[in-house]
Amino acid sequence: MRGFVYDAAVLVAADRSERLAWAEHKARLELGVIPLVPAPVVAQVSRSPRQAQLRRFLTGCLIVPLGESEAHEAGRLLGIARMADIVDAVVVAVALRNNAVILTSDLNDIERLVRAAGGEVPIVAF
């Protein structure tokens, strides 16, 4: 089974205790699929140490650090696509590197970045 990269919408839904986010996440974990969450996505959503649901949800995920090569790749994608959202570009870069599906509510921007990358990445609306 292919891996998944979570964008901010998934984490926001989990933080709000939305059943669908938790049920799908649990199903992935039961299948042995550990979702990837780029560190900038965590930074985009994390606002308080009181976000217990968010922190609990993230314990089942692999947080992908933003290293130098990933930062350069995200910047390259932004340049090609003529865009500015670093988090979206990092999500696409992580998905490309891991041959993973992207779960996002930001379909247009993510699709534009995937096209700029010239890669094939499945994108699922969340």
Coordinates of C-alpha atoms in Angstrom, one line a residue:
M1 CA 0.0 0.0 0.0
R2 CA 1.2 3.5 -0.8
G3 CA 2.1 5.9 2.0
F4 CA 0.3 9.1 2.7
V5 CA 1.4 12.7 3.4
Y6 CA -0.9 14.7 5.5
D7 CA -1.4 18.4 4.8
A8 CA -2.7 20.9 7.4
A9 CA -6.4 20.2 6.8
V10 CA -6.0 16.6 8.1
L11 CA -4.3 17.9 11.3
V12 CA -6.9 20.6 11.8
A13 CA -9.7 18.0 11.5
A14 CA -8.0 15.7 14.0
D15 CA -7.5 18.6 16.4
R16 CA -11.2 19.3 16.2
S17 CA -11.9 15.6 16.9
E18 CA -13.6 15.0 13.5
R19 CA -14.5 11.4 13.3
L20 CA -13.6 10.9 9.7
A21 CA -10.0 12.1 10.2
W22 CA -9.6 9.8 13.2
A23 CA -11.3 6.8 11.6
E24 CA -9.2 7.0 8.4
H25 CA -6.0 7.6 10.4
K26 CA -6.7 4.5 12.5
A27 CA -7.4 2.4 9.5
R28 CA -4.1 3.4 7.9
L29 CA -2.2 2.6 11.2
E30 CA -4.0 -0.8 11.4
L31 CA -2.7 -1.6 7.8
G32 CA 0.8 -0.7 8.9
V33 CA 0.9 2.6 7.0
I34 CA 2.6 5.4 9.0
P35 CA 1.4 8.7 7.6
L36 CA 4.1 11.3 6.9
V37 CA 3.7 14.9 8.2
P38 CA 6.3 17.4 7.1
A39 CA 7.5 19.5 10.1
P40 CA 6.4 22.8 8.5
V41 CA 2.8 21.4 8.4
V42 CA 3.0 20.8 12.2
A43 CA 4.3 24.4 12.6
Q44 CA 1.4 25.7 10.6
V45 CA -1.2 24.0 12.8
S46 CA 0.3 23.9 16.2
R47 CA -0.8 26.9 18.3
S48 CA -0.8 25.7 21.9
P49 CA 0.5 22.9 24.2
R50 CA -3.2 22.4 25.0
Q51 CA -3.9 20.9 21.6
A52 CA -4.0 17.4 23.1
Q53 CA -5.9 15.8 20.2
L54 CA -3.4 17.1 17.7
R55 CA -0.5 15.8 19.8
R56 CA -2.2 12.4 20.2
F57 CA -2.9 12.2 16.5
L58 CA 0.8 13.0 15.6
T59 CA 2.1 10.2 17.8
G60 CA 0.9 7.8 15.0
C61 CA 2.7 9.8 12.3
L62 CA 6.3 10.2 11.2
I63 CA 7.3 13.9 11.3
V64 CA 9.5 14.6 8.4
P65 CA 12.2 17.2 9.2
L66 CA 12.9 20.0 6.7
G67 CA 16.5 19.5 5.8
E68 CA 18.6 21.5 3.4
S69 CA 17.9 19.3 0.3
E70 CA 14.2 19.3 1.0
A71 CA 14.2 23.1 1.4
H72 CA 16.0 23.5 -1.9
E73 CA 13.5 21.2 -3.6
A74 CA 10.6 23.1 -2.2
G75 CA 12.1 26.3 -3.3
R76 CA 12.7 25.0 -6.8
L77 CA 9.1 23.9 -7.1
L78 CA 7.9 27.3 -5.9
G79 CA 10.1 29.0 -8.5
I80 CA 8.8 26.8 -11.4
A81 CA 5.2 27.2 -10.3
R82 CA 5.6 30.9 -9.4
M83 CA 4.0 30.4 -6.0
A84 CA 4.9 31.3 -2.5
D85 CA 3.4 28.8 -0.1
I86 CA 6.4 27.0 1.4
V87 CA 4.3 24.4 3.3
D88 CA 2.5 23.3 0.2
A89 CA 5.8 22.9 -1.7
V90 CA 7.3 20.9 1.2
V91 CA 4.2 18.6 1.2
V92 CA 4.7 17.9 -2.5
A93 CA 8.4 17.4 -2.2
V94 CA 7.9 14.9 0.6
A95 CA 5.2 13.0 -1.4
L96 CA 7.5 12.9 -4.4
R97 CA 10.4 11.5 -2.4
N98 CA 8.3 8.9 -0.8
N99 CA 6.0 8.0 -3.7
A100 CA 3.1 8.9 -1.4
V101 CA -0.5 10.1 -1.7
I102 CA -1.2 13.6 -0.6
L103 CA -4.3 14.3 1.6
T104 CA -5.2 18.0 1.3
S105 CA -8.0 20.5 1.2
D106 CA -5.8 22.7 -1.0
L107 CA -6.3 20.8 -4.3
N108 CA -5.6 23.6 -6.8
D109 CA -2.2 24.7 -5.3
I110 CA -1.1 21.2 -4.6
E111 CA -2.0 20.1 -8.2
R112 CA -0.1 23.1 -9.6
L113 CA 3.0 22.2 -7.6
V114 CA 2.8 18.6 -8.7
R115 CA 2.6 19.7 -12.3
A116 CA 5.6 22.0 -11.8
A117 CA 7.5 19.0 -10.4
G118 CA 6.7 17.0 -13.5
G119 CA 5.9 14.1 -11.3
E120 CA 3.0 11.8 -10.7
V121 CA 1.5 12.1 -7.2
P122 CA -2.0 11.1 -6.3
I123 CA -3.9 13.8 -4.6
V124 CA -7.0 13.1 -2.4
A125 CA -9.3 15.8 -1.3
F126 CA -9.8 16.0 2.4

